[in-house]
C-alpha cells in the first residue's frame, strides 16, 4: 500500500501537468502532515511559473467606505459594530487617490467598501467614468451584492473586474455566518457578473469556525467550477468586536495549502498573496508568492482612514503611506527574484 508521503508525491507529480484533481486527492494534500507540505508549495510554484510566469501584478487598493448595511459575523466593519468610526471618501478623494496610485506606477486599482447604500450603482458609475477619463487604470470593484441591472450600470461605466468572494461553499455554514445574505443569491451575483463580461474574482476564507477539510476541499472545487479569472484566499482572522472573537481562525499552513491548491486547480487565474496572509505572518505574502500567488494588492488609501477599515485586528501597513508600501512591496517581490509587472494584468483566460 502506498504510504502517505508517496501519495503526496504522486498526486503532486500528476498536478504538474494536470489540474484535474479529485476531491479525494485534494483531501490527501489538505490532510497531509505539516512536514510534507513543502512538496505541495513547490509544486504550486512550478505550476505558477509555467502558467503565469515570473511577473507579479500590483493592484492598488482603495478602501473608499467602511459603512456597511450587512452583518457578516466575522467582519470588523459589520453594520452593528458600534465601536468603530465610519468614513466615506468623496468622489474627489477617490479620484485623487486613483491618480496618485497611477503616479506611483500602479496600472490597476481595486475599489473596495462595505455595502454602503450611499454608493449606488449610479454614484459608482460616475466615479468610474471620471477615473477612466483621467487615467489609464484598469478598475476592479469590490462592493458587494447588486442587481443585474446595477452591475450593468457599473460595467458600462468602465469597470473591468469585480471581486465577490463566496466565503464558503457550505450553504449551511454560509447561513450561520451571514444573517442578511443568501448563498444562492451570492452565486447568482457571480453568474450575473460573468454574463456581463466582467473579469470575475471570487474566493473564500480559510479557518472559519465550522469549516471541515471536506468544506475546504469543496471550496477549492467550487473555485475551479466557476472558472474564475481571479481567486482570493486568505485566513479568517477573528475580530474582537464580533461574536467570533474567541474563534481560533485560519493557520498559515492551511491558508498556504489552499493558495497552492487553488494554483494547481485553476492553472492561469490571478491569485493574490492577500493582506490577511501578511497579517497572520510577517512573511505571509512572500510565502504565498512562493506557493502559487502572482498578485499583491497594496493599500493606496490615505493613512488617516486605514485604521477605520480593520476587518480584522493588527492589519498590516496601518501606519504606512502609499508611497512607502509601493517601495516596500517592490523590494519584497524583487527579493524573491520576481518582477513587478508593467502591464494592466488583465485576465489570462
Ligand atoms: N463588502 C464587500 C463584500 O463583502 O464582498 C467587500 C468588502 S469585504 C470587507 C472583503 C472581504 O473581507 C470579504 O469578502 C471577506 O472574505 C474578508 N473579511 C472580512 N472579515 C474578515 C476577517 N475577520 N478575516 C479575514 N477576512 C475577512
Ligand atoms: Fe459588509 Fe462585506 Fe464586511 Fe459583510 S464582509 S459585513 S458585506 S463589508
Ligand atoms: Fe505596506 Fe510593506 S506593503 S509597509
Coordinates of N, CA and C in Angstrom, one line a residue, residues 168-301:
X168 N -17.6 30.7 1.7 CA -17.6 29.3 2.0 C -18.5 28.6 1.0
X169 N -18.2 27.3 0.6 CA -19.1 26.6 -0.3 C -20.2 25.9 0.5
X170 N -20.1 25.9 1.8 CA -21.1 25.2 2.5 C -22.3 26.1 2.8
X171 N -23.4 25.7 2.2 CA -24.6 26.5 2.3 C -25.0 26.7 3.8
X172 N -24.9 25.6 4.5 CA -25.2 25.6 6.0 C -24.3 26.6 6.8
X173 N -23.1 26.5 6.5 CA -22.1 27.4 7.2 C -22.3 28.9 6.7
X174 N -22.6 29.0 5.4 CA -22.9 30.4 4.9 C -24.0 31.0 5.7
X175 N -25.1 30.2 5.9 CA -26.3 30.7 6.5 C -26.0 31.2 8.0
X176 N -25.2 30.4 8.6 CA -24.8 30.7 10.0 C -24.1 32.0 10.2
X177 N -23.2 32.3 9.2 CA -22.3 33.4 9.3 C -22.9 34.7 8.6
X178 N -24.0 34.5 7.9 CA -24.5 35.7 7.1 C -26.0 35.9 7.4
X179 N -26.3 36.6 8.5 CA -27.7 36.8 8.9 C -28.5 37.5 7.8
X180 N -27.9 38.3 7.0 CA -28.7 39.0 6.0 C -28.2 38.7 4.5
X181 N -27.7 37.6 4.3 CA -27.3 37.2 2.9 C -27.7 35.8 2.7
X182 N -27.8 35.5 1.4 CA -28.2 34.1 1.0 C -27.2 33.6 0.0
X183 N -26.8 32.3 0.3 CA -25.7 31.7 -0.6 C -26.1 31.7 -2.0
X184 N -27.4 31.3 -2.3 CA -27.8 31.2 -3.7 C -27.8 32.6 -4.4
X185 N -28.1 33.6 -3.6 CA -28.1 34.9 -4.2 C -26.7 35.3 -4.5
X186 N -25.8 35.0 -3.6 CA -24.3 35.3 -3.8 C -23.9 34.6 -5.2
X187 N -24.3 33.3 -5.3 CA -23.9 32.6 -6.5 C -24.5 33.2 -7.8
X188 N -25.7 33.7 -7.6 CA -26.4 34.3 -8.8 C -25.7 35.6 -9.2
X189 N -25.2 36.4 -8.1 CA -24.5 37.6 -8.4 C -23.2 37.3 -9.2
X190 N -22.5 36.2 -8.8 CA -21.3 35.8 -9.6 C -21.6 35.4 -11.0
X191 N -22.8 34.8 -11.2 CA -23.2 34.4 -12.5 C -23.6 35.6 -13.4
X192 N -24.2 36.6 -12.7 CA -24.5 37.8 -13.5 C -23.3 38.6 -13.9
X193 N -22.3 38.6 -13.0 CA -21.1 39.3 -13.3 C -20.4 38.7 -14.5
X194 N -20.4 37.4 -14.5 CA -19.8 36.6 -15.6 C -20.5 36.9 -16.9
X195 N -21.9 36.9 -16.9 CA -22.7 37.2 -18.1 C -22.4 38.6 -18.6
X196 N -22.2 39.5 -17.7 CA -22.0 40.9 -18.1 C -20.6 41.2 -18.7
X197 N -19.7 40.2 -18.6 CA -18.4 40.3 -19.3 C -17.3 40.9 -18.3
X198 N -17.6 40.9 -17.0 CA -16.6 41.3 -16.1 C -15.5 40.2 -16.1
X199 N -14.3 40.6 -15.7 CA -13.3 39.6 -15.3 C -13.7 39.4 -13.8
X200 N -14.0 38.1 -13.5 CA -14.6 37.9 -12.2 C -13.6 37.2 -11.2
X201 N -13.6 37.7 -10.0 CA -12.8 37.1 -8.9 C -13.7 36.6 -7.8
X202 N -13.4 35.5 -7.2 CA -14.2 35.1 -6.0 C -13.2 34.4 -5.1
X203 N -13.7 33.8 -4.1 CA -12.8 33.1 -3.1 C -13.4 32.9 -1.8
X204 N -12.5 32.6 -0.8 CA -13.1 32.2 0.5 C -12.0 32.5 1.6
X205 N -12.5 32.4 2.8 CA -11.6 32.5 4.0 C -11.3 31.1 4.4
X206 N -10.1 30.9 4.9 CA -9.7 29.6 5.5 C -9.8 29.7 7.0
X207 N -10.4 28.6 7.6 CA -10.4 28.5 9.1 C -11.6 29.2 9.7
X208 N -12.7 29.3 8.9 CA -13.9 29.8 9.6 C -14.4 28.8 10.6
X209 N -15.0 29.2 11.7 CA -15.5 28.2 12.7 C -16.5 27.3 12.0
X210 N -16.4 26.1 12.1 CA -17.3 25.1 11.5 C -16.8 24.6 10.2
X211 N -15.7 25.1 9.7 CA -15.1 24.6 8.4 C -14.4 23.2 8.7
X212 N -14.7 22.3 7.8 CA -14.0 21.0 7.9 C -13.1 20.8 6.7
X213 N -12.2 19.8 6.7 CA -11.4 19.6 5.5 C -12.3 19.4 4.2
X214 N -13.4 18.7 4.4 CA -14.3 18.5 3.3 C -14.8 19.8 2.7
X215 N -15.2 20.7 3.6 CA -15.7 22.0 3.1 C -14.6 22.7 2.4
X216 N -13.4 22.7 3.0 CA -12.2 23.3 2.3 C -12.0 22.8 0.9
X217 N -12.1 21.4 0.8 CA -11.9 20.8 -0.5 C -13.0 21.3 -1.4
X218 N -14.2 21.3 -0.9 CA -15.4 21.8 -1.8 C -15.2 23.3 -2.2
X219 N -14.6 24.1 -1.3 CA -14.3 25.5 -1.6 C -13.4 25.5 -2.9
X220 N -12.4 24.7 -2.8 CA -11.4 24.7 -3.9 C -12.1 24.2 -5.2
X221 N -12.9 23.2 -5.1 CA -13.6 22.6 -6.3 C -14.6 23.6 -6.9
X222 N -15.2 24.4 -5.9 CA -16.1 25.5 -6.4 C -15.4 26.5 -7.2
X223 N -14.2 26.9 -6.7 CA -13.4 27.9 -7.4 C -13.1 27.4 -8.8
X224 N -12.8 26.1 -8.9 CA -12.5 25.6 -10.2 C -13.7 25.5 -11.1
X225 N -14.8 25.1 -10.5 CA -16.1 25.0 -11.3 C -16.5 26.4 -11.9
X226 N -16.3 27.5 -11.1 CA -16.7 28.8 -11.5 C -15.8 29.3 -12.6
X227 N -14.7 28.7 -12.9 CA -13.7 29.1 -14.0 C -13.4 30.5 -13.9
X228 N -12.9 30.9 -12.7 CA -12.7 32.3 -12.4 C -11.4 32.9 -13.1
X229 N -11.5 34.2 -13.2 CA -10.3 34.9 -13.7 C -9.3 35.2 -12.5
X230 N -9.9 35.4 -11.3 CA -9.1 35.7 -10.1 C -9.7 34.9 -9.0
X231 N -8.8 34.5 -8.1 CA -9.2 33.8 -6.9 C -8.5 34.3 -5.6
X232 N -9.3 34.8 -4.7 CA -8.7 35.4 -3.5 C -9.0 34.5 -2.3
X233 N -7.9 34.1 -1.6 CA -8.0 33.2 -0.5 C -7.1 33.8 0.6
X234 N -7.7 33.9 1.8 CA -7.0 34.4 3.0 C -7.5 33.7 4.2
X235 N -6.6 33.8 5.3 CA -7.1 33.2 6.6 C -8.2 34.1 7.2
X236 N -9.1 33.4 7.8 CA -10.1 34.1 8.7 C -9.3 34.6 9.9
X237 N -9.4 35.9 10.2 CA -8.7 36.4 11.4 C -9.8 36.9 12.4
X238 N -9.9 36.3 13.5 CA -11.0 36.7 14.4 C -10.9 38.2 14.9
X239 N -12.0 38.9 14.9 CA -12.1 40.3 15.3 C -12.7 40.4 16.6
X240 N -12.1 41.1 17.6 CA -12.6 41.2 18.9 C -13.9 41.9 19.0
X241 N -14.3 42.7 18.0 CA -15.6 43.4 18.1 C -16.7 42.5 17.6
X242 N -16.5 41.2 17.3 CA -17.5 40.3 16.8 C -17.8 39.1 17.7
X243 N -18.9 38.4 17.5 CA -19.1 37.2 18.3 C -18.1 36.1 18.0
X244 N -17.4 36.2 17.0 CA -16.4 35.2 16.7 C -15.0 35.5 17.3
X245 N -15.0 36.5 18.2 CA -13.7 37.0 18.8 C -12.9 35.8 19.3
X246 N -13.6 34.8 19.9 CA -12.8 33.7 20.6 C -12.5 32.6 19.6
X247 N -12.8 32.7 18.4 CA -12.5 31.6 17.5 C -11.0 31.5 17.2
X248 N -10.6 30.3 16.7 CA -9.1 30.2 16.5 C -8.6 30.8 15.2
X249 N -9.4 30.8 14.2 CA -9.0 31.5 12.9 C -8.2 30.5 12.0
X250 N -7.8 31.0 10.9 CA -7.1 30.2 9.9 C -5.6 30.1 10.3
X251 N -4.9 29.0 10.0 CA -3.5 28.9 10.2 C -2.7 29.2 8.9
X252 N -1.5 29.6 9.1 CA -0.6 29.9 7.9 C -0.5 28.7 7.0
X253 N -0.3 27.6 7.6 CA -0.1 26.4 6.8 C -1.3 26.0 6.0
X254 N -2.5 26.0 6.6 CA -3.7 25.7 5.9 C -4.0 26.8 4.8
X255 N -3.7 28.0 5.1 CA -4.0 29.1 4.1 C -3.1 28.9 2.9
X256 N -1.8 28.6 3.2 CA -0.8 28.5 2.1 C -1.2 27.2 1.3
X257 N -1.7 26.2 2.0 CA -2.1 25.0 1.2 C -3.2 25.3 0.3
X258 N -4.2 26.1 0.8 CA -5.3 26.5 0.0 C -4.9 27.3 -1.2
X259 N -4.0 28.2 -1.0 CA -3.5 29.0 -2.2 C -2.8 28.1 -3.2
X260 N -2.0 27.2 -2.7 CA -1.2 26.3 -3.5 C -2.2 25.4 -4.3
X261 N -3.2 24.9 -3.7 CA -4.2 24.0 -4.4 C -5.0 24.8 -5.4
X262 N -5.3 26.1 -5.0 CA -6.0 26.9 -6.0 C -5.2 27.1 -7.3
X263 N -3.9 27.3 -7.1 CA -3.0 27.4 -8.3 C -3.0 26.1 -9.1
X264 N -2.9 25.0 -8.4 CA -2.9 23.7 -9.1 C -4.2 23.5 -9.9
X265 N -5.3 23.8 -9.2 CA -6.6 23.6 -9.9 C -7.0 24.6 -10.9
X266 N -6.6 25.8 -10.7 CA -7.1 26.9 -11.6 C -6.1 27.3 -12.7
X267 N -4.9 26.8 -12.6 CA -3.8 27.0 -13.6 C -3.5 28.5 -13.8
X268 N -4.2 29.2 -14.7 CA -3.7 30.5 -15.1 C -4.5 31.7 -14.5
X269 N -5.3 31.4 -13.4 CA -6.0 32.5 -12.8 C -5.1 33.4 -12.0
X270 N -5.5 34.7 -11.8 CA -4.7 35.6 -11.0 C -5.0 35.3 -9.5
X271 N -4.0 35.1 -8.7 CA -4.2 34.7 -7.3 C -3.4 35.6 -6.4
X272 N -4.0 36.4 -5.6 CA -3.3 37.3 -4.7 C -2.7 36.7 -3.5
X273 N -1.5 37.3 -3.1 CA -1.0 37.0 -1.8 C -1.7 38.0 -0.9
X274 N -2.7 37.6 -0.1 CA -3.6 38.6 0.5 C -3.0 39.3 1.7
X275 N -3.6 40.5 2.0 CA -3.2 41.3 3.2 C -3.4 40.4 4.4
X276 N -4.4 39.6 4.5 CA -4.7 38.8 5.7 C -3.6 37.8 5.9
X277 N -3.0 37.3 4.8 CA -1.9 36.4 4.9 C -0.6 37.1 5.5
X278 N -0.5 38.4 5.1 CA 0.7 39.2 5.6 C 0.4 39.6 7.0
X279 N -0.8 39.6 7.5 CA -1.1 40.0 8.8 C -0.9 38.8 9.8
X280 N -1.2 37.6 9.2 CA -1.0 36.4 10.0 C 0.4 36.1 10.3
X281 N 1.3 36.4 9.3 CA 2.7 36.1 9.4 C 3.5 37.2 8.7
X282 N 4.5 37.7 9.3 CA 5.3 38.8 8.7 C 5.8 38.5 7.3
X283 N 6.0 37.2 7.0 CA 6.5 36.8 5.7 C 5.3 36.1 4.9
X284 N 4.1 36.3 5.4 CA 3.0 35.6 4.8 C 2.8 35.8 3.3
X285 N 2.9 37.1 2.9 CA 2.7 37.4 1.5 C 3.8 36.8 0.6
X286 N 5.1 36.9 1.1 CA 6.2 36.3 0.4 C 6.0 34.8 0.2
X287 N 5.5 34.2 1.3 CA 5.3 32.7 1.3 C 4.2 32.3 0.3
X288 N 3.2 33.2 0.3 CA 2.1 32.9 -0.7 C 2.6 33.1 -2.1
X289 N 3.4 34.1 -2.3 CA 4.0 34.3 -3.7 C 4.9 33.1 -4.1
X290 N 5.4 32.4 -3.1 CA 6.2 31.2 -3.4 C 5.4 29.9 -3.4
X291 N 4.1 30.1 -3.2 CA 3.2 28.9 -3.2 C 2.1 29.0 -4.2
X292 N 2.3 29.8 -5.2 CA 1.2 29.8 -6.3 C 0.7 31.2 -6.6
X293 N 0.9 32.2 -5.6 CA 0.3 33.5 -5.9 C 1.1 34.3 -6.9
X294 N 0.4 35.3 -7.6 CA 1.1 36.1 -8.6 C 0.6 37.6 -8.5
X295 N -0.1 37.9 -7.5 CA -0.7 39.3 -7.4 C -0.5 39.8 -5.9
X296 N -0.3 41.1 -5.8 CA -0.4 41.7 -4.4 C -1.2 42.9 -4.5
X297 N -1.9 43.2 -3.5 CA -2.8 44.4 -3.5 C -2.5 45.4 -2.4
X298 N -1.4 46.1 -2.6 CA -1.0 47.1 -1.5 C -2.1 48.2 -1.3
X299 N -2.2 48.7 -0.1 CA -3.2 49.7 0.2 C -2.7 51.0 -0.4
X300 N -3.6 51.7 -1.1 CA -3.2 53.1 -1.5 C -4.1 54.1 -0.9
X301 N -5.0 53.7 0.1 CA -5.8 54.6 0.8 C -5.0 55.5 1.7

